[in-house]
Amino acid sequence: MTIGVAVLGSTGSVGTSTLRVLQRQRDRFHVVALTAFGSEELLKQQAAGFGADFVGLVNGSNGAGAAGCIGSDCLVEAATHPDVEIVVNAIVGAAGLEATVAALKAQKRVALANKETLVMAGDLVTRTARECGGELIPVDSEHSAVLQCITGRPEIELKRLILTASGGPFREWDRDRLKTARVEDALRHPTWQMGRKITVDSATLANKALEVIEAHHLFGLPYDAVEVVVHPQSIVHAFTEFVDGSVLAQVGFPTMELPILYALTHPERVQDDATRAFDPIEAGPLTFEAVRHDDFPTFSLGVEAGRTGGTQPTVFNAANEVAVRSFLEGRIEFGRIPDVIENVLNAHQVTTADDLVAVVEADRWARKETENRC
Amino acid sequence: MTIGVAVLGSTGSVGTSTLRVLQRQRDRFHVVALTAFGSEELLKQQAAGFGADFVGLVNGSNGAGAAGCIGSDCLVEAATHPDVEIVVNAIVGAAGLEATVAALKAQKRVALANKETLVMAGDLVTRTARECGGELIPVDSEHSAVLQCITGRPEIELKRLILTASGGPFREWDRDRLKTARVEDALRHPTWQMGRKITVDSATLANKALEVIEAHHLFGLPYDAVEVVVHPQSIVHAFTEFVDGSVLAQVGFPTMELPILYALTHPERVQDDATRAFDPIEAGPLTFEAVRHDDFPTFSLGVEAGRTGGTQPTVFNAANEVAVRSFLEGRIEFGRIPDVIENVLNAHQVTTADDLVAVVEADRWARKETENRC
């Protein structure tokens, strides 16, 4: 019997990588459910190719044919499908949170590429996983790196993480030049091929702030124990320090397929030859630099929101999403992104984030508030 | 109750580092037995400081006072002492082999810094560990790095190792200059503070060949799956590739204390703040180069001896030891070391190495044969 998998967001960057991995590993896994936001044609092809039992289109019109299920309810339906053991949550945005919680309550393993899940509701989600017996496995390369280094060891042996950041396309730009960066500049990521929103998040380092918040929740570490270092080559994905002072790292040429595969098979590893074999000489000199906090204020805003906790990280995430969209649509300049986010964060009355209602409410408030400022 | 430890070779470089670790970790460990080759004064101080129950001096005169036991028998006696659970074997040279085998037969954990054990009798020693229930834990930084990366995972998931070599003091010397290298040049190791013999072995890369042979035995990998890359900064201690293509590495500023501590506590990690915290920025750019096989022929000779197997690695090791001593004593030039070793290897009639007698015989033959050529 092979293991049933649901892929939420199957037509996006992580989704298509996941299907490539599942295709290679079809002796171990089979696709039960696929969902997409709006790419109906591709979804239809995927569903036919993998013989998916359940197909959901969030933003579709009835009778379109590809999907057996239309609308946002299809995410939870796919995530809780009885034949599914692993839910790959590759949804971009807040819509991923509800699906994660539903899957964990149904005791599934959630292979999590949806950052919003842990940023918006980290305490709630990790508690749900603990209490319901669901499992939360990161797909992000940085968090997968940490998980790979601590697998089999108790949390108490973990001391400190250093997540790496490529530094994005603006690593060497000075502050004045940064203010006038164009959309095409921001989309030119040096090492990773990703979607537009996350690529801009790499340019502002917002992405790395979200990852710090995720790491805090995933690995139970205080914020002071989650550091970030700029590493332009993106070969070392994270450093993991233990209580005895020893440091392990996971390294390799950038590919999402490895962390995806690992999230499916953890704690085991299975034979897979499709990714490029690591060669330290080819990987070239590995360099490390400090984060330029002053020039990338979005990073500090995000980490501070994480430290504040409650609904503040949700507000950071929502404000960032809206501000980035405004930038991509040419409505605000690159340099305005952190200003807008900061103003919204300052205007927010932080409350606890103990239930999804409070979180969703803060998310809506922040989106509206940010729209008004863009 | 704390764990009883024997330190064989307590006055050498690894031995004194071990005692520093044991001093810090005295809540977990106590010293039961200490042995040294000839440094009686230091041994006496150590024995008093740690309250050792058993003190042995290999090369001492009776009635000298420090030692309760004189002569080479004291090694096995210390290694099999009933109050000892862990034997740190930091003996330099072939004398370490018998102590390892005796300790394994007595079901001790052997924290192994003695290269000769696995080089001379890898099959025999690993079989003894398996059959008798003893445990073999490497102390070498490279092998400890690998062990740290695979702890908790089955051997079948391991695919390939890349051990790192600093390249030694002659990394950038051309072939002609290498031939005339002086003793003081060879002893100028760029990253590690070690004994004289092993420092010369780093300069010829003989040390790295011995480590390849050790890795083959420790981790059950074929020679083709144990690679070496030159990494002048000595920050990454080894790369460990798994069957899924993922690579873990153990990294850190060079120190023997971490691998020693890990060998004592494996698979657990304990709080220890004495080693310098890792900082990737301070560690500087990490560079990797291919081994210059043609210019460091001792390396290839050693790996080939390993591949040949039987008594051939013993002969390589013995010939290397004698040739290095001749070099240190000014009797042969640096460039002659590989020539002498190659001649001895070529003259050897390889036999199986199934028992200690055959191994010790080959060792003696090779030493005599090498002396005649120096």
XYZ file of C-alpha atoms in Angstrom:
748
model
C 0.000 0.000 0.000
C 1.369 3.379 -0.890
C 0.762 6.510 1.173
C -2.013 8.890 0.101
C -1.026 12.531 -0.383
C -3.016 15.731 -0.833
C -1.269 18.638 -2.517
C -2.857 21.994 -1.733
C -1.650 24.591 -4.187
C -0.527 22.013 -6.714
C -0.080 24.440 -9.627
C 2.332 26.793 -7.826
C 6.099 26.553 -7.543
C 6.237 24.240 -4.514
C 3.168 22.330 -5.755
C 4.687 21.419 -9.103
C 7.976 20.482 -7.421
C 5.990 18.245 -5.082
C 4.340 16.486 -8.002
C 7.724 15.881 -9.622
C 8.908 14.253 -6.378
C 5.709 12.193 -6.091
C 6.071 11.067 -9.705
C 9.573 9.736 -8.989
C 8.494 8.195 -5.685
C 5.276 6.634 -6.973
C 6.260 3.295 -5.474
C 5.759 4.870 -2.051
C 3.120 7.576 -2.535
C -0.012 8.206 -4.546
C -1.889 11.447 -5.104
C -5.348 11.459 -3.543
C -6.275 15.130 -3.748
C -5.131 18.221 -5.626
C -6.267 21.794 -5.211
C -5.345 24.998 -7.018
C -6.352 28.608 -6.779
C -7.179 29.458 -10.376
C -4.972 27.567 -12.851
C -7.714 25.272 -14.051
C -6.010 23.941 -17.177
C -2.853 22.831 -15.375
C -4.905 21.404 -12.505
C -6.916 19.350 -14.989
C -3.738 17.927 -16.511
C -2.273 17.135 -13.104
C -5.461 15.451 -11.915
C -5.584 13.263 -15.010
C -1.878 12.446 -14.889
C -1.905 11.394 -11.222
C -5.419 9.931 -11.171
C -6.423 12.160 -8.260
C -9.601 11.159 -6.478
C -10.431 14.692 -5.314
C -9.839 17.868 -7.316
C -10.585 21.316 -5.945
C -10.447 24.763 -7.528
C -10.710 27.686 -5.115
C -11.438 30.392 -7.621
C -13.460 28.617 -10.318
C -16.855 28.722 -11.900
C -19.223 25.818 -11.487
C -19.351 23.261 -14.239
C -15.870 24.064 -15.434
C -15.069 20.385 -15.485
C -11.631 20.099 -13.923
C -12.734 20.321 -10.335
C -15.103 18.151 -8.409
C -15.215 20.909 -5.828
C -15.336 24.657 -6.310
C -14.585 27.357 -3.744
C -12.452 27.768 -0.652
C -14.133 24.900 1.225
C -12.315 22.473 -1.035
C -9.054 23.128 0.846
C -10.316 21.722 4.135
C -12.090 18.941 2.287
C -8.871 17.913 0.550
C -6.872 18.294 3.774
C -9.186 15.968 5.699
C -9.875 13.433 2.936
C -9.971 9.988 4.600
C -7.491 8.442 2.137
C -4.923 11.169 2.758
C -2.086 10.592 5.232
C 0.112 13.523 4.240
C -1.098 16.993 3.324
C 1.431 19.099 1.433
C 0.267 22.621 2.192
C 1.774 24.762 -0.566
C -0.930 27.403 -0.516
C 0.337 30.982 -0.631
C -1.355 33.234 1.887
C -3.670 33.158 4.854
C -6.025 30.635 3.231
C -3.489 27.947 4.147
C -4.014 28.315 7.881
C -7.473 26.778 8.128
C -6.417 23.797 6.018
C -3.414 23.160 8.289
C -5.527 23.217 11.426
C -8.163 20.922 9.870
C -5.492 18.458 8.718
C -3.809 18.376 12.132
C -7.156 17.798 13.841
C -7.673 14.869 11.452
C -4.241 13.559 12.635
C -2.570 13.975 9.278
C 1.059 14.827 8.691
C 1.193 18.366 7.310
C 4.210 19.058 5.098
C 4.138 22.784 5.523
C 5.224 25.256 2.867
C 2.536 27.758 3.873
C 4.342 30.325 5.981
C 1.157 31.987 7.170
C 0.180 28.927 9.193
C 2.905 29.404 11.786
C 3.299 33.159 11.468
C -0.365 33.873 12.108
C -1.125 31.138 14.570
C 2.076 29.471 15.678
C 1.021 28.748 19.257
C -2.427 27.577 18.227
C -1.132 25.340 15.456
C 1.686 23.722 17.423
C -0.736 23.122 20.306
C -3.251 21.562 17.916
C -0.560 19.258 16.525
C 0.461 18.210 20.048
C -3.051 17.704 21.354
C -4.590 16.018 18.318
C -1.640 13.859 17.292
C -1.102 15.511 13.939
C 2.405 16.152 12.715
C 3.911 19.373 11.411
C 6.928 18.970 9.107
C 8.529 22.010 7.483
C 9.139 22.156 3.735
C 11.078 25.433 3.707
C 14.707 24.639 2.942
C 15.952 26.392 6.101
C 13.576 24.654 8.484
C 13.962 21.341 6.755
C 17.700 21.764 7.239
C 17.219 22.187 10.975
C 14.822 19.254 11.203
C 17.305 17.053 9.360
C 20.005 18.013 11.851
C 17.925 17.349 14.982
C 16.020 14.258 13.844
C 16.176 11.610 16.510
C 17.424 14.006 19.182
C 15.348 15.576 21.973
C 14.475 19.273 21.712
C 16.373 19.966 24.916
C 19.704 19.376 23.139
C 19.036 22.226 20.694
C 20.633 25.537 21.633
C 20.701 28.000 18.741
C 19.853 28.275 15.058
C 21.467 30.388 12.399
C 19.188 30.538 9.367
C 20.866 31.628 6.170
C 19.508 34.288 3.820
C 20.740 34.687 0.272
C 20.434 38.412 0.791
C 18.240 38.653 -2.301
C 18.860 40.788 -5.376
C 19.588 43.918 -3.332
C 22.267 42.508 -1.068
C 24.847 44.949 -2.398
C 22.572 47.914 -3.071
C 22.992 50.970 -0.871
C 20.068 52.594 0.883
C 19.424 55.349 -1.643
C 19.452 52.983 -4.585
C 17.141 50.603 -2.687
C 14.422 53.231 -2.467
C 14.080 53.352 -6.230
C 14.298 49.625 -6.940
C 11.908 48.563 -9.692
C 9.673 45.490 -9.800
C 11.920 43.802 -12.357
C 14.925 44.335 -10.072
C 13.127 42.806 -7.116
C 12.095 39.749 -9.135
C 15.671 38.938 -10.123
C 16.517 36.495 -7.310
C 20.128 35.322 -7.415
C 19.756 31.701 -6.303
C 16.147 30.515 -5.999
C 13.394 30.267 -8.629
C 10.159 31.082 -6.783
C 6.815 32.831 -7.101
C 6.623 36.644 -7.401
C 5.410 37.428 -3.892
C 8.029 35.341 -2.107
C 10.733 36.699 -4.401
C 9.915 40.254 -3.346
C 9.872 39.024 0.261
C 13.425 37.817 -0.299
C 14.374 41.242 -1.604
C 13.023 43.002 1.519
C 14.128 40.151 3.835
C 10.501 39.966 5.042
C 10.725 36.323 4.063
C 13.562 35.751 6.510
C 11.623 37.457 9.314
C 8.707 35.103 8.636
C 11.144 32.198 8.780
C 12.504 33.347 12.138
C 8.939 33.342 13.494
C 8.322 29.899 12.020
C 11.564 28.546 13.493
C 10.618 29.896 16.913
C 7.372 27.910 16.801
C 8.641 24.775 15.051
C 11.653 24.214 17.259
C 10.509 25.768 20.526
C 13.374 28.257 20.716
C 13.277 31.809 22.074
C 13.806 34.571 19.496
C 17.284 35.314 20.861
C 18.306 31.799 19.845
C 17.229 32.207 16.218
C 19.817 34.195 14.273
C 20.121 35.004 10.601
C 23.260 35.339 8.514
C 23.494 36.423 4.886
C 24.992 33.687 2.715
C 24.792 34.698 -0.947
C 25.474 31.226 -2.385
C 22.491 29.559 -0.646
C 24.494 26.353 -0.156
C 24.309 26.101 3.637
C 20.596 26.172 4.447
C 20.898 26.523 8.224
C 23.323 26.009 11.094
C 22.036 24.102 14.110
C 23.943 24.467 17.365
C 23.566 21.974 20.178
C 24.089 22.384 23.923
C 27.589 20.919 23.717
C 28.601 23.648 21.259
C 28.672 21.384 18.209
C 27.077 22.703 15.020
C 25.456 20.693 12.252
C 24.425 22.117 8.908
C 22.498 20.844 5.952
C 24.080 21.865 2.675
C 23.438 21.439 -1.035
C 22.699 23.165 -4.286
C 19.375 25.009 -4.008
C 16.405 22.790 -4.813
C 12.978 22.533 -3.214
C 12.678 18.881 -4.150
C 14.949 17.669 -1.360
C 13.088 19.336 1.516
C 9.786 18.249 -0.043
C 10.949 14.653 -0.277
C 12.262 14.765 3.264
C 8.968 16.144 4.567
C 7.233 13.151 2.968
C 9.629 10.489 4.274
C 10.875 11.954 7.602
C 12.449 10.529 9.710
C 13.438 8.047 7.023
C 15.364 8.779 3.869
C 14.710 7.005 0.597
C 16.779 6.498 -2.523
C 16.396 9.458 -4.872
C 18.963 10.373 -7.510
C 17.210 13.231 -9.259
C 18.791 16.140 -7.446
C 22.231 17.387 -8.389
C 24.946 15.648 -6.358
C 26.703 18.010 -3.994
C 30.234 19.049 -4.868
C 31.898 21.474 -2.455
C 34.408 22.606 -5.079
C 31.683 23.445 -7.574
C 29.687 25.107 -4.783
C 32.524 27.597 -4.673
C 33.716 29.749 -1.806
C 31.002 30.001 0.829
C 30.725 33.473 2.283
C 28.764 34.872 5.203
C 27.827 38.454 6.074
C 25.804 40.210 8.727
C 22.242 41.273 7.905
C 22.176 45.025 7.114
C 19.355 45.755 9.537
C 19.259 49.484 8.843
C 18.933 49.013 5.108
C 16.389 46.207 5.298
C 14.016 47.463 8.001
C 11.265 45.031 7.004
C 13.346 42.247 8.517
C 13.548 43.843 11.953
C 9.868 44.835 11.820
C 8.933 41.206 11.245
C 11.137 39.765 13.976
C 9.904 42.418 16.417
C 6.304 41.540 15.543
C 7.166 37.917 16.317
C 8.626 38.861 19.687
C 5.563 40.937 20.520
C 3.434 37.916 19.709
C -0.358 37.747 19.875
C -1.938 39.130 16.713
C 1.105 41.263 15.825
C 2.833 38.738 13.521
C -0.489 38.286 11.705
C -0.637 42.023 11.163
C 2.962 42.071 9.944
C 2.244 39.281 7.507
C -0.979 40.825 6.176
C 0.477 44.314 5.869
C 3.486 42.883 4.078
C 1.316 40.922 1.638
C -0.737 43.972 0.716
C 2.269 46.278 0.521
C 4.120 43.851 -1.734
C 1.102 43.531 -4.016
C 0.900 47.320 -4.208
C 4.566 47.419 -5.137
C 4.128 44.721 -7.783
C 1.176 46.669 -9.186
C 3.244 49.824 -9.314
C 1.236 51.644 -6.679
C 4.027 52.169 -4.140
C 7.795 52.333 -4.373
C 10.017 49.580 -2.992
C 11.284 51.859 -0.215
C 7.719 52.477 0.961
C 7.047 48.828 1.810
C 8.589 48.929 5.320
C 7.106 52.361 6.039
C 3.611 51.170 5.277
C 4.068 48.007 7.339
C 5.470 49.942 10.278
C 2.551 52.364 10.272
C 0.037 49.538 10.289
C 1.894 47.693 13.075
C 1.941 50.873 15.148
C -1.783 51.377 14.632
C -2.650 47.842 15.750
C -4.069 47.010 19.162
C -2.403 43.668 19.887
C -4.613 40.932 21.319
C -3.967 37.263 22.043
C -4.115 34.844 19.124
C -5.693 31.905 20.906
C -8.347 31.161 18.325
C -8.692 31.398 14.579
C -11.405 34.058 14.841
C -9.093 36.574 16.500
C -6.365 35.796 14.007
C -8.603 36.121 10.962
C -10.038 39.343 12.353
C -6.562 40.862 12.809
C -5.616 39.700 9.339
C -8.657 41.426 7.794
C -8.127 44.598 9.784
C -4.486 44.794 8.716
C -5.245 44.217 5.049
C -7.823 46.967 4.981
C -5.611 49.290 6.978
C -2.702 48.665 4.610
C -4.841 49.139 1.489
C -5.790 52.559 2.836
C -2.126 53.497 3.060
C -0.989 52.266 -0.359
C 27.073 7.369 39.951
C 29.395 8.865 37.404
C 30.899 6.927 34.498
C 34.429 5.527 34.865
C 36.916 6.461 32.162
C 40.390 5.196 31.255
C 42.614 7.528 29.266
C 45.382 5.709 27.416
C 48.013 8.184 26.301
C 46.915 10.789 28.830
C 49.990 13.012 28.469
C 49.741 13.494 24.699
C 47.760 16.084 22.774
C 44.444 14.194 22.679
C 45.032 12.846 26.192
C 45.430 16.259 27.797
C 42.422 17.579 25.852
C 40.442 14.609 27.161
C 41.391 15.440 30.733
C 40.276 19.047 30.249
C 36.896 17.768 29.044
C 36.649 15.296 31.927
C 37.509 18.048 34.396
C 34.614 20.178 33.126
C 32.266 17.202 32.983
C 33.203 15.763 36.366
C 29.530 15.571 37.339
C 29.155 12.824 34.734
C 32.552 11.129 34.527
C 35.444 10.175 36.764
C 38.938 9.065 35.830
C 39.675 5.460 36.788
C 42.872 4.795 34.876
C 45.615 6.803 33.183
C 48.519 5.572 31.116
C 51.386 7.373 29.416
C 54.374 6.349 27.381
C 57.201 8.123 29.121
C 56.119 11.499 30.557
C 56.253 10.361 34.143
C 56.146 13.795 35.797
C 53.010 14.916 33.997
C 51.401 11.526 34.515
C 52.047 11.796 38.234
C 50.385 15.206 38.377
C 47.393 13.999 36.369
C 46.969 10.913 38.530
C 46.992 12.993 41.694
C 44.689 15.654 40.283
C 42.061 13.191 39.111
C 42.512 10.609 41.844
C 43.096 7.830 39.338
C 42.842 4.324 40.722
C 45.194 2.828 38.139
C 48.298 4.501 36.733
C 50.466 2.899 34.066
C 53.730 3.958 32.482
C 54.764 2.033 29.361
C 58.362 3.111 29.224
C 59.349 3.508 32.884
C 61.755 2.093 35.393
C 60.481 0.175 38.367
C 60.094 1.992 41.604
C 59.754 5.394 39.921
C 56.707 6.089 42.009
C 54.122 7.573 39.671
C 52.943 4.360 38.165
C 51.404 1.362 39.815
C 52.122 -0.568 36.651
C 55.180 -0.460 34.418
C 55.507 -1.761 30.849
C 53.278 -2.251 27.845
C 50.941 -4.679 29.665
C 49.526 -1.741 31.564
C 47.613 -0.624 28.452
C 45.444 -3.739 28.339
C 45.133 -3.700 32.095
C 43.843 -0.122 32.073
C 41.580 -0.840 29.082
C 39.914 -3.764 30.824
C 39.780 -2.336 34.357
C 36.443 -3.422 35.857
C 35.460 0.121 36.928
C 36.020 1.500 33.435
C 33.080 1.945 31.071
C 34.778 4.127 28.476
C 38.336 3.750 27.227
C 39.731 6.813 25.487
C 42.442 5.328 23.314
C 44.755 8.218 22.529
C 47.866 6.117 22.092
C 49.986 6.992 19.082
C 51.118 3.972 17.110
C 50.540 0.273 16.784
C 50.555 -0.270 20.559
C 46.990 1.051 20.596
C 45.571 -1.861 18.653
C 45.843 -4.517 21.338
C 44.275 -2.219 23.923
C 41.312 -1.512 21.631
C 40.663 -5.208 21.031
C 40.942 -6.007 24.736
C 38.547 -3.188 25.656
C 35.987 -4.255 23.044
C 36.149 -7.838 24.258
C 35.456 -6.518 27.755
C 32.383 -4.740 26.276
C 33.692 -1.251 26.894
C 33.027 1.787 24.767
C 36.269 2.692 23.011
C 36.574 6.383 22.167
C 39.138 5.903 19.458
C 41.838 8.421 18.621
C 44.347 5.694 17.779
C 44.345 5.498 13.986
C 46.355 2.306 13.887
C 43.496 0.311 15.384
C 41.302 0.560 12.306
C 44.054 0.936 9.734
C 45.872 -2.216 10.802
C 42.925 -4.356 11.751
C 39.701 -2.695 10.638
C 37.804 -5.862 9.786
C 38.995 -7.665 12.892
C 38.205 -4.768 15.199
C 34.751 -3.964 13.820
C 33.887 -7.677 13.943
C 35.095 -7.863 17.556
C 32.934 -4.864 18.462
C 29.886 -6.462 16.801
C 30.390 -9.892 18.261
C 31.408 -8.934 21.788
C 29.055 -6.002 22.277
C 31.762 -3.384 22.642
C 31.319 0.006 21.052
C 33.703 1.881 18.781
C 33.260 5.675 18.729
C 35.631 7.844 16.695
C 37.398 10.821 18.243
C 38.958 12.158 15.038
C 37.168 15.367 14.113
C 36.264 14.093 10.624
C 34.817 10.793 11.777
C 33.098 12.358 14.730
C 31.505 14.776 12.263
C 30.120 11.873 10.257
C 28.903 10.058 13.353
C 27.137 13.197 14.548
C 25.368 13.466 11.198
C 24.186 9.839 11.060
C 23.355 9.305 14.725
C 19.966 7.688 15.037
C 19.782 6.702 11.365
C 20.425 3.250 9.914
C 23.666 2.667 7.996
C 21.683 1.875 4.853
C 20.694 5.557 4.483
C 24.336 6.628 4.180
C 25.599 7.053 0.630
C 28.864 9.000 0.439
C 31.324 10.851 2.634
C 33.540 13.772 1.786
C 36.209 14.145 4.434
C 37.928 17.499 4.526
C 41.694 18.005 4.659
C 43.286 21.294 5.626
C 45.890 20.622 2.968
C 48.606 21.063 5.570
C 51.491 23.534 5.432
C 52.429 22.560 1.860
C 49.035 23.058 0.227
C 50.380 25.788 -2.042
C 53.921 24.468 -2.516
C 54.835 23.205 -5.966
C 56.399 19.814 -6.501
C 60.014 20.940 -6.667
C 59.778 23.038 -3.548
C 58.060 20.122 -1.741
C 61.090 17.906 -2.237
C 63.264 20.202 -0.155
C 60.771 20.942 2.632
C 62.450 21.093 6.019
C 61.244 19.612 9.305
C 60.325 23.037 10.651
C 58.233 23.691 7.524
C 56.371 20.407 7.926
C 55.618 21.116 11.587
C 53.950 24.440 10.812
C 50.333 23.231 10.554
C 47.947 26.016 9.543
C 44.871 25.106 11.603
C 45.437 22.301 14.124
C 47.833 22.051 17.084
C 48.886 18.416 17.221
C 51.797 16.085 17.911
C 54.847 16.028 15.596
C 54.164 12.726 13.847
C 50.549 13.522 12.949
C 51.539 17.028 11.871
C 53.975 15.587 9.334
C 51.239 13.151 8.275
C 49.063 16.184 7.561
C 51.828 17.661 5.453
C 52.132 14.509 3.306
C 48.354 13.835 3.450
C 49.202 10.359 4.803
C 46.923 11.301 7.663
C 44.008 11.741 5.302
C 44.658 8.380 3.667
C 44.571 6.764 7.117
C 41.275 8.558 7.765
C 39.789 7.248 4.511
C 40.664 3.704 5.624
C 39.175 4.369 9.061
C 35.979 5.788 7.530
C 35.633 2.743 5.301
C 35.661 0.503 8.381
C 33.700 2.699 10.773
C 30.817 3.449 8.435
C 30.771 0.346 6.249
C 31.247 2.267 2.995
C 33.209 1.158 -0.074
C 36.332 3.190 -0.860
C 34.643 4.806 -3.866
C 32.132 6.362 -1.484
C 34.778 8.016 0.717
C 36.102 11.156 -0.937
C 38.453 13.847 0.293
C 38.391 17.555 -0.447
C 40.956 20.136 0.603
C 39.400 22.804 2.833
C 42.119 25.108 4.169
C 39.990 26.685 6.916
C 39.216 23.368 8.682
C 35.722 24.616 9.557
C 33.656 21.932 7.834
C 34.915 18.640 9.263
C 33.102 16.290 6.887
C 30.182 16.164 4.477
C 27.794 13.224 4.829
C 25.539 12.432 1.894
C 22.426 10.308 2.301
C 20.581 8.154 -0.228
C 18.063 10.918 -0.923
C 20.879 13.241 -2.002
C 20.760 15.417 1.102
C 24.068 16.377 2.715
C 24.731 17.129 6.362
C 27.958 18.582 7.685
C 29.402 19.210 11.106
C 31.140 22.558 11.314
C 33.015 24.606 13.890
C 36.279 26.213 14.824
C 38.959 23.524 15.119
C 39.057 21.935 18.565
C 39.553 18.344 19.654
C 37.491 18.885 22.792
C 34.154 18.700 20.984
C 34.719 15.335 19.295
C 36.190 13.990 22.546
C 33.138 15.130 24.503
C 30.809 13.688 21.881
C 32.621 10.343 21.970
C 32.013 10.246 25.728
C 28.316 11.198 25.610
C 27.133 9.829 22.218
C 24.307 9.602 21.261
C 23.435 12.247 23.840
C 24.733 15.776 24.025
C 25.410 17.556 27.271
C 25.742 21.198 28.196
C 29.293 22.416 27.620
C 30.187 26.043 27.067
C 33.961 25.858 26.973
C 34.473 25.681 23.223
C 34.363 28.829 21.118
C 30.836 29.500 19.834
C 30.579 29.126 16.087
C 30.225 32.285 14.018
C 30.037 31.789 10.254
C 31.114 35.376 9.566
C 34.227 35.037 11.712
C 34.881 31.615 10.160
C 35.422 33.532 6.963
C 34.986 32.414 3.377
C 35.018 28.626 3.213
C 36.947 27.320 0.241
C 37.339 23.862 -1.239
C 39.935 22.470 -3.635
C 40.749 19.116 -5.167
C 43.521 17.021 -3.634
C 46.711 17.364 -5.734
C 47.240 13.625 -6.032
C 50.379 13.904 -8.159
C 52.100 16.224 -5.707
C 51.058 14.306 -2.584
C 51.639 10.696 -3.643
C 51.576 9.423 -0.061
C 47.817 10.019 -0.047
C 47.139 7.778 -3.038
C 49.551 5.139 -1.752
C 47.601 4.959 1.487
C 44.159 4.780 -0.104
C 45.391 2.133 -2.545
C 46.782 0.108 0.357
C 43.351 0.335 1.949
C 41.658 -0.898 -1.209
C 44.119 -3.791 -1.469
C 43.254 -4.702 2.088
C 44.712 -7.606 4.069
C 48.054 -6.680 5.609
C 48.735 -3.908 3.068
C 47.313 -0.979 5.108
C 49.369 -2.181 8.084
C 52.461 -2.046 5.900
C 51.553 1.418 4.664
C 51.079 2.624 8.211
C 54.300 1.108 9.522
C 56.383 2.276 6.565
C 54.919 5.743 6.945
C 55.687 5.854 10.669
C 59.314 4.861 10.140
C 59.781 7.154 7.133
C 58.330 10.109 9.034
C 60.601 9.430 11.994
C 63.581 9.288 9.623
C 62.499 12.611 8.158
C 62.096 14.166 11.613
C 65.562 12.872 12.539
C 67.046 14.398 9.409
C 67.895 11.067 7.826
C 65.740 11.386 4.692
C 64.307 14.318 2.768
C 60.592 15.109 2.765
C 60.280 14.098 -0.879
C 61.713 10.647 -0.114
C 58.880 9.694 2.282
C 56.477 8.456 -0.438
C 59.280 6.764 -2.386
C 60.338 4.740 0.624
C 56.738 3.797 1.445
C 56.040 2.780 -2.142
C 59.109 0.553 -2.280
C 58.119 -1.203 0.936
C 54.514 -1.678 -0.241
C 55.762 -3.138 -3.508
C 58.041 -5.547 -1.676
C 55.250 -6.817 0.582
C 53.510 -10.151 0.069
C 49.950 -9.297 1.105
C 48.183 -11.811 3.342
C 44.815 -11.703 5.115
C 44.616 -9.757 8.366
C 42.230 -12.027 10.222
C 44.178 -12.209 13.448
C 46.461 -9.945 15.436
C 49.463 -12.204 14.900
C 49.427 -11.708 11.123
C 48.946 -7.971 11.568
C 51.731 -7.582 14.107
C 54.021 -9.686 11.935
C 53.359 -7.489 8.872
C 53.891 -4.403 11.015
C 57.282 -5.667 12.213
C 58.360 -6.713 8.745
C 57.454 -3.319 7.305
C 59.261 -1.369 10.021
C 62.456 -3.333 9.515
C 62.144 -3.129 5.744
C 61.636 0.631 5.933
C 64.530 1.173 8.348
C 66.771 -0.555 5.826
C 65.721 1.942 3.173
C 66.078 5.139 5.198
